[in-house]
Amino acid sequence: MSGNVRPETMERITTPELAQAFIDEQIKELRAQIGDKKVLLALSGGVDSSVVAALLIKAVGKQLVCVHVNHGLLRKGEPEQVIEVFRNQMNANLIYVDAVDRFLDKLAGVADPETKRKIIGAEFIRVFEEEARKLDDIDFLGQGTIYPDILESADGVKAHHNVGGLPEDLQFELVEPVKLLFKDEVRVVGKALGLPDGMVFRQPFPGPGLGVRCLGAITRDRLECVRESDAILREEFAKNGLEGKVWQYFTVVPDFKSVGVKDGKRTFAYPVILRAINTTDAMTATVEDVPFSLLQHITNRITHEVEGVNRVLFDLTPKPVATIEWE
Amino acid sequence: MSGNVRPETMERITTPELAQAFIDEQIKELRAQIGDKKVLLALSGGVDSSVVAALLIKAVGKQLVCVHVNHGLLRKGEPEQVIEVFRNQMNANLIYVDAVDRFLDKLAGVADPETKRKIIGAEFIRVFEEEARKLDDIDFLGQGTIYPDILESADGVKAHHNVGGLPEDLQFELVEPVKLLFKDEVRVVGKALGLPDGMVFRQPFPGPGLGVRCLGAITRDRLECVRESDAILREEFAKNGLEGKVWQYFTVVPDFKSVGVKDGKRTFAYPVILRAINTTDAMTATVEDVPFSLLQHITNRITHEVEGVNRVLFDLTPKPVATIEWE
């Protein structure tokens, strides 16, 4: 698939049959493009890179080398799921890089959100570059570019969010099999490829991951508060029919403590902020009316199961005047 | 009324008739105790000191000198209400002390909650002492002691919350006309004395006032965020039938900002936390299930009417594991 303009005649992929036709066509095109060469792919576990990985595995099997970088800012269970799905189930050539300490050490004491984002982005490139240098004979770089990325880049609105910034001597030919698809089409294709629902219908997740939800300077204890409370929120939303209904939901932990009481003793601990919003275009967003009894149950679980937390707050603010994320 | 033990035969004051009988008896007793001497009273505007003031005005008129200290940590409209009710309507001898700058200057940069409380308490005594020294021939000190204060002091649970700590040379004979009454009886008596509902049914308010709800080091801008958002919350709860139904409700502003967007521009401002709880004994408390539409309306008003605020959060945490206040 060449060119960056979606043909007007291209049918929207909405059914398993259309998805299968797309997959069959892509497998042919990918084989023609790649031949017997190798492809490198940064596999985050998000829906776009996962669909690209699954397509490439079907097309060229072990000629694909996936690199999954665990930077410590992923949601609970995500690195494990990437290994389970791609290495164990799809038999992919997967390099798992545990870079948790490396990222958290770099981020220690850095409170400014922009600086945090830059450190995470730059360190990611560095880790990926190091892995790429260990490999021989790589000619292609797979990327989970989707059509909105191309539209936004053309508008100059947003820097390209996929792997970029690699040095001159590490430039590869790009393989971007879903670059003309919209997000909903990527999901239909992902389903047809046999990816699990938890991966295909994964909520949008910012590049810097939980790093922008552990507000201010990231510490390991607060990062665990974010990760554990987020897992409880996701579990309870799934159990109570809100998964797939609510567009995005997550937790945030500010660098701020308050007084509480537990077993008759005074505590001084962090609050967890719950965010649950709906949007069609991410330019505006409304707050989901989560049933009070469920909010109470989630509050009870988080304050009893997550170490270092003594309050739970619900963010009532639409966008505008707030933004979806906190920093 | 002598002695600190409520007689077992004393009937619970639940009706206007019983309240009137109590008032008539107290007026006689107060006149007998005070004669033609002067009484000094620290009038906060809370229900206890207001009822004592109203009783003393009925008993000895201008022999009562009320001192109202505005320390800058009162709710919106409270100092104005004290002046309106006592000076304008009841024609009381009222000294209004504007000590706002004095308190806020002392509190500047002080983040520790206990230190904040101590500064507010000590400064209050100092201001009151200065006013007392300007007056001649004061023999009595009125106090809004109520029966639970006496019961708690006897238990050693809580330091007496009324004016104390005055120096040796400023010791007066105490006048405590409601010291054998429970809170609900004080309210019935206050109604019978003609005090406005907003004063008689005022929610419990901590001694250090809004100072403990402007978390950490108090600044004037955040203090205004607390005061203005609290006024909106109270107005909306009153309009929507929650006043008197919900035991206590207030707002808290942490020393923490987040990103938002207004008129297409990025903002960086404070969140306001809403707290609305019910309790019977203040040892445990549950969170009120405030209708979501009302929470949305309050959020909209606060984020549009209060300068420097871009988010509103609802505190979902019962006591335990949280406490009612945040610090």
Coordinates of N, CA, C and O in Angstrom, one line a residue, chain B residues 52-150:
Chain B
V52 N -25.8 32.8 73.2 CA -25.4 33.4 74.5 C -25.5 35.0 74.3 O -26.0 35.7 75.2
A53 N -25.1 35.5 73.2 CA -25.1 36.9 73.0 C -26.6 37.4 73.0 O -26.9 38.4 73.7
A54 N -27.5 36.7 72.3 CA -28.9 37.1 72.3 C -29.5 37.0 73.7 O -30.3 37.9 74.0
L55 N -29.2 36.0 74.4 CA -29.7 35.9 75.8 C -29.2 37.1 76.7 O -30.0 37.7 77.4
L56 N -27.9 37.4 76.5 CA -27.4 38.5 77.4 C -27.9 39.8 76.9 O -28.1 40.7 77.8
I57 N -28.1 40.0 75.6 CA -28.7 41.3 75.2 C -30.1 41.4 75.8 O -30.5 42.5 76.3
K58 N -30.9 40.4 75.8 CA -32.2 40.4 76.4 C -32.1 40.7 77.9 O -33.0 41.4 78.5
A59 N -31.1 40.1 78.6 CA -31.0 40.3 80.0 C -30.4 41.6 80.5 O -30.9 42.2 81.4
V60 N -29.3 42.0 79.8 CA -28.6 43.2 80.4 C -28.2 44.2 79.3 O -27.5 45.2 79.6
G61 N -28.8 44.0 78.0 CA -28.7 45.0 77.0 C -27.2 45.5 76.7 O -26.3 44.7 76.5
K62 N -27.0 46.8 76.9 CA -25.7 47.3 76.5 C -24.6 47.1 77.6 O -23.5 47.5 77.4
Q63 N -25.0 46.4 78.7 CA -23.9 46.0 79.6 C -23.1 44.8 79.0 O -22.0 44.5 79.5
L64 N -23.6 44.3 77.9 CA -22.8 43.2 77.2 C -22.0 43.9 76.1 O -22.5 44.7 75.3
V65 N -20.7 43.6 76.1 CA -19.8 44.0 75.0 C -19.4 42.8 74.2 O -18.7 41.9 74.7
C66 N -19.8 42.8 72.9 CA -19.5 41.7 72.1 C -18.2 42.1 71.2 O -18.2 43.2 70.7
V67 N -17.3 41.1 71.1 CA -16.1 41.4 70.3 C -16.2 40.3 69.1 O -16.1 39.1 69.4
H68 N -16.3 40.8 67.9 CA -16.2 39.9 66.8 C -14.9 40.0 66.1 O -14.6 41.1 65.5
V69 N -14.1 39.0 66.1 CA -12.8 39.0 65.5 C -12.9 38.4 64.1 O -13.2 37.2 63.9
N70 N -12.7 39.2 63.0 CA -12.6 38.6 61.7 C -11.2 38.3 61.4 O -10.3 39.2 61.1
H71 N -10.9 37.0 61.4 CA -9.5 36.6 61.2 C -9.2 36.2 59.8 O -8.1 35.6 59.4
G72 N -10.2 36.5 58.9 CA -10.0 36.2 57.5 C -10.3 34.8 57.1 O -10.2 34.4 55.9
L73 N -10.6 33.9 58.1 CA -10.8 32.5 57.8 C -12.3 32.1 58.0 O -12.6 31.0 58.1
L74 N -13.2 33.2 58.0 CA -14.6 32.9 58.1 C -15.2 32.7 56.7 O -14.6 33.0 55.7
R75 N -16.4 32.1 56.7 CA -17.1 31.8 55.5 C -17.6 33.1 54.9 O -17.8 34.1 55.6
K76 N -17.9 33.1 53.6 CA -18.4 34.3 52.9 C -19.7 34.8 53.6 O -20.6 34.0 53.8
G77 N -19.7 36.1 53.9 CA -20.9 36.7 54.4 C -21.0 36.6 55.9 O -21.9 37.2 56.5
E78 N -20.2 35.8 56.6 CA -20.4 35.7 58.0 C -20.1 36.9 58.9 O -20.9 37.3 59.7
P79 N -19.0 37.6 58.7 CA -18.8 38.9 59.4 C -19.9 39.9 59.2 O -20.4 40.5 60.1
E80 N -20.4 40.0 57.9 CA -21.5 40.9 57.6 C -22.7 40.5 58.3 O -23.5 41.4 58.8
Q81 N -23.0 39.2 58.4 CA -24.2 38.7 59.1 C -24.2 39.0 60.6 O -25.2 39.4 61.2
V82 N -23.0 38.9 61.2 CA -22.8 39.1 62.7 C -23.2 40.6 62.9 O -23.9 41.0 63.8
I83 N -22.6 41.5 62.1 CA -22.9 42.9 62.2 C -24.4 43.2 62.0 O -25.0 44.0 62.8
E84 N -24.9 42.7 61.0 CA -26.3 42.9 60.6 C -27.3 42.5 61.8 O -28.1 43.3 62.2
V85 N -27.1 41.2 62.2 CA -28.0 40.7 63.2 C -27.8 41.4 64.6 O -28.8 41.8 65.2
F86 N -26.5 41.5 65.0 CA -26.3 41.9 66.4 C -26.3 43.5 66.5 O -26.9 44.0 67.4
R87 N -25.6 44.1 65.6 CA -25.5 45.6 65.8 C -26.7 46.2 65.2 O -27.4 47.1 65.9
N88 N -27.2 45.8 64.0 CA -28.3 46.5 63.3 C -29.6 46.1 63.9 O -30.5 46.9 64.1
Q89 N -29.8 44.8 64.0 CA -31.2 44.3 64.4 C -31.3 44.3 65.9 O -32.4 44.7 66.4
M90 N -30.3 43.9 66.7 CA -30.5 43.7 68.1 C -29.9 44.9 68.9 O -29.9 44.9 70.1
N91 N -29.3 45.8 68.1 CA -28.8 47.0 68.8 C -27.7 46.7 69.8 O -27.7 47.4 70.9
A92 N -26.9 45.7 69.6 CA -25.9 45.3 70.6 C -24.7 46.2 70.5 O -24.4 46.9 69.6
N93 N -24.0 46.2 71.6 CA -22.7 46.9 71.8 C -21.7 45.9 71.2 O -21.2 45.0 71.8
L94 N -21.4 46.2 69.9 CA -20.5 45.2 69.1 C -19.2 45.9 68.7 O -19.3 46.9 68.0
I95 N -18.1 45.3 69.1 CA -16.8 45.7 68.5 C -16.4 44.8 67.4 O -16.2 43.6 67.7
Y96 N -16.2 45.3 66.2 CA -15.8 44.5 65.1 C -14.3 44.7 64.9 O -13.9 45.9 64.7
V97 N -13.5 43.7 64.9 CA -12.1 43.8 64.8 C -11.7 43.2 63.4 O -11.8 41.9 63.2
D98 N -11.2 44.0 62.5 CA -10.7 43.4 61.2 C -9.2 43.0 61.4 O -8.3 43.9 61.4
A99 N -9.0 41.7 61.7 CA -7.6 41.3 61.9 C -7.2 40.4 60.8 O -6.3 39.6 61.0
V100 N -7.8 40.6 59.6 CA -7.5 39.7 58.5 C -6.0 39.7 58.1 O -5.3 38.7 58.1
D101 N -5.4 40.9 57.9 CA -4.0 41.0 57.5 C -3.1 40.4 58.6 O -2.1 39.7 58.3
R102 N -3.4 40.7 59.8 CA -2.6 40.2 61.0 C -2.5 38.7 61.0 O -1.4 38.2 61.2
F103 N -3.7 38.0 60.8 CA -3.7 36.6 60.8 C -3.0 36.0 59.6 O -2.1 35.1 59.7
L104 N -3.3 36.6 58.4 CA -2.7 36.0 57.2 C -1.2 36.2 57.1 O -0.5 35.4 56.6
D105 N -0.8 37.3 57.6 CA 0.7 37.6 57.7 C 1.4 36.6 58.6 O 2.4 36.0 58.2
K106 N 0.8 36.3 59.7 CA 1.4 35.3 60.7 C 1.4 33.9 60.1 O 2.3 33.1 60.4
L107 N 0.4 33.6 59.2 CA 0.3 32.3 58.7 C 1.0 32.1 57.4 O 1.2 30.9 56.9
A108 N 1.6 33.2 56.8 CA 2.3 33.1 55.5 C 3.4 32.0 55.6 O 4.3 32.1 56.4
G109 N 3.4 31.1 54.7 CA 4.5 30.1 54.6 C 4.4 29.0 55.5 O 5.2 28.1 55.5
V110 N 3.4 29.0 56.4 CA 3.3 27.9 57.4 C 2.4 26.7 56.8 O 1.2 26.9 56.6
A111 N 3.0 25.6 56.5 CA 2.3 24.5 55.9 C 1.8 23.4 56.9 O 0.9 22.8 56.6
D112 N 2.5 23.3 58.0 CA 2.1 22.2 58.9 C 0.8 22.5 59.6 O 0.6 23.5 60.3
P113 N -0.2 21.6 59.5 CA -1.5 21.8 60.0 C -1.5 22.1 61.5 O -2.3 23.0 61.9
E114 N -0.8 21.4 62.3 CA -0.8 21.6 63.8 C -0.3 23.0 64.1 O -0.8 23.7 64.9
T115 N 0.8 23.5 63.4 CA 1.3 24.8 63.6 C 0.3 25.9 63.2 O 0.2 26.9 63.9
K116 N -0.3 25.6 62.1 CA -1.4 26.6 61.6 C -2.5 26.7 62.7 O -2.8 27.8 63.1
R117 N -2.9 25.6 63.2 CA -4.0 25.6 64.2 C -3.5 26.4 65.5 O -4.2 27.2 66.1
K118 N -2.3 26.2 65.9 CA -1.7 26.8 67.1 C -1.6 28.3 66.9 O -1.9 29.1 67.8
I119 N -1.1 28.7 65.7 CA -1.0 30.1 65.4 C -2.4 30.8 65.4 O -2.5 31.9 66.0
I120 N -3.4 30.2 64.8 CA -4.7 30.8 64.7 C -5.3 30.9 66.2 O -5.8 32.0 66.5
G121 N -5.1 29.9 67.0 CA -5.6 29.9 68.3 C -5.0 30.9 69.2 O -5.6 31.7 69.9
A122 N -3.6 31.0 69.1 CA -2.8 31.9 70.0 C -3.1 33.4 69.5 O -3.2 34.3 70.4
E123 N -3.2 33.6 68.2 CA -3.4 34.9 67.7 C -4.8 35.4 68.1 O -5.0 36.6 68.4
F124 N -5.7 34.5 68.1 CA -7.1 34.9 68.5 C -7.1 35.4 69.9 O -7.7 36.4 70.2
I125 N -6.5 34.7 70.8 CA -6.4 35.1 72.3 C -5.7 36.5 72.4 O -6.2 37.3 73.1
R126 N -4.7 36.6 71.6 CA -3.9 37.9 71.7 C -4.8 39.1 71.2 O -4.8 40.1 71.9
V127 N -5.5 38.9 70.1 CA -6.4 40.0 69.6 C -7.5 40.3 70.7 O -7.8 41.4 71.0
F128 N -8.1 39.2 71.2 CA -9.2 39.3 72.2 C -8.6 40.0 73.4 O -9.3 40.9 74.0
E129 N -7.5 39.7 73.8 CA -6.9 40.3 75.0 C -6.6 41.8 74.8 O -6.9 42.6 75.7
E130 N -6.1 42.1 73.7 CA -5.9 43.6 73.4 C -7.2 44.4 73.4 O -7.2 45.5 74.0
E131 N -8.3 43.8 72.9 CA -9.6 44.4 73.0 C -10.1 44.5 74.4 O -10.6 45.6 74.8
A132 N -9.9 43.5 75.2 CA -10.3 43.4 76.6 C -9.6 44.5 77.4 O -10.2 45.2 78.2
R133 N -8.3 44.7 77.1 CA -7.5 45.7 77.8 C -8.0 47.2 77.5 O -7.7 48.1 78.3
K134 N -8.6 47.4 76.4 CA -9.1 48.7 76.1 C -10.4 49.1 76.9 O -10.8 50.2 76.9
L135 N -11.0 48.0 77.4 CA -12.3 48.3 78.1 C -12.1 48.4 79.6 O -11.2 47.8 80.2
D136 N -12.9 49.2 80.3 CA -12.9 49.4 81.7 C -14.0 48.6 82.4 O -15.1 48.4 81.8
D137 N -13.8 48.2 83.6 CA -14.8 47.7 84.4 C -15.5 46.5 83.9 O -16.8 46.3 84.1
I138 N -14.8 45.6 83.3 CA -15.4 44.3 82.9 C -15.3 43.3 84.1 O -14.2 43.1 84.6
D139 N -16.4 42.7 84.5 CA -16.3 41.7 85.6 C -16.6 40.3 85.1 O -16.2 39.4 85.7
F140 N -17.3 40.2 84.0 CA -17.7 38.9 83.6 C -17.3 38.6 82.1 O -17.2 39.5 81.3
L141 N -17.1 37.3 81.9 CA -16.8 36.8 80.6 C -17.9 35.8 80.1 O -18.0 34.8 80.8
G142 N -18.6 36.2 79.1 CA -19.6 35.2 78.6 C -19.0 34.2 77.7 O -18.0 34.4 77.0
Q143 N -19.5 32.9 77.8 CA -18.9 31.9 77.0 C -20.0 30.9 76.5 O -21.0 30.6 77.2
G144 N -19.8 30.5 75.3 CA -20.8 29.6 74.6 C -20.6 28.1 74.9 O -20.8 27.3 74.1
T145 N -20.1 27.8 76.1 CA -19.9 26.4 76.6 C -21.3 25.7 76.5 O -22.3 26.2 76.9
I146 N -21.3 24.5 75.9 CA -22.5 23.7 75.9 C -22.2 22.3 76.6 O -21.0 22.1 76.9
Y147 N -23.2 21.6 76.9 CA -23.1 20.4 77.8 C -22.1 19.4 77.2 O -21.3 18.9 78.0
P148 N -22.1 19.1 75.9 CA -21.0 18.2 75.4 C -19.6 18.6 75.7 O -18.7 17.8 75.9
D149 N -19.4 20.0 75.7 CA -18.0 20.5 76.1 C -17.7 20.0 77.5 O -16.5 19.6 77.7
I150 N -18.6 20.1 78.4 CA -18.4 19.8 79.8 C -18.1 18.3 79.9 O -17.2 17.8 80.6

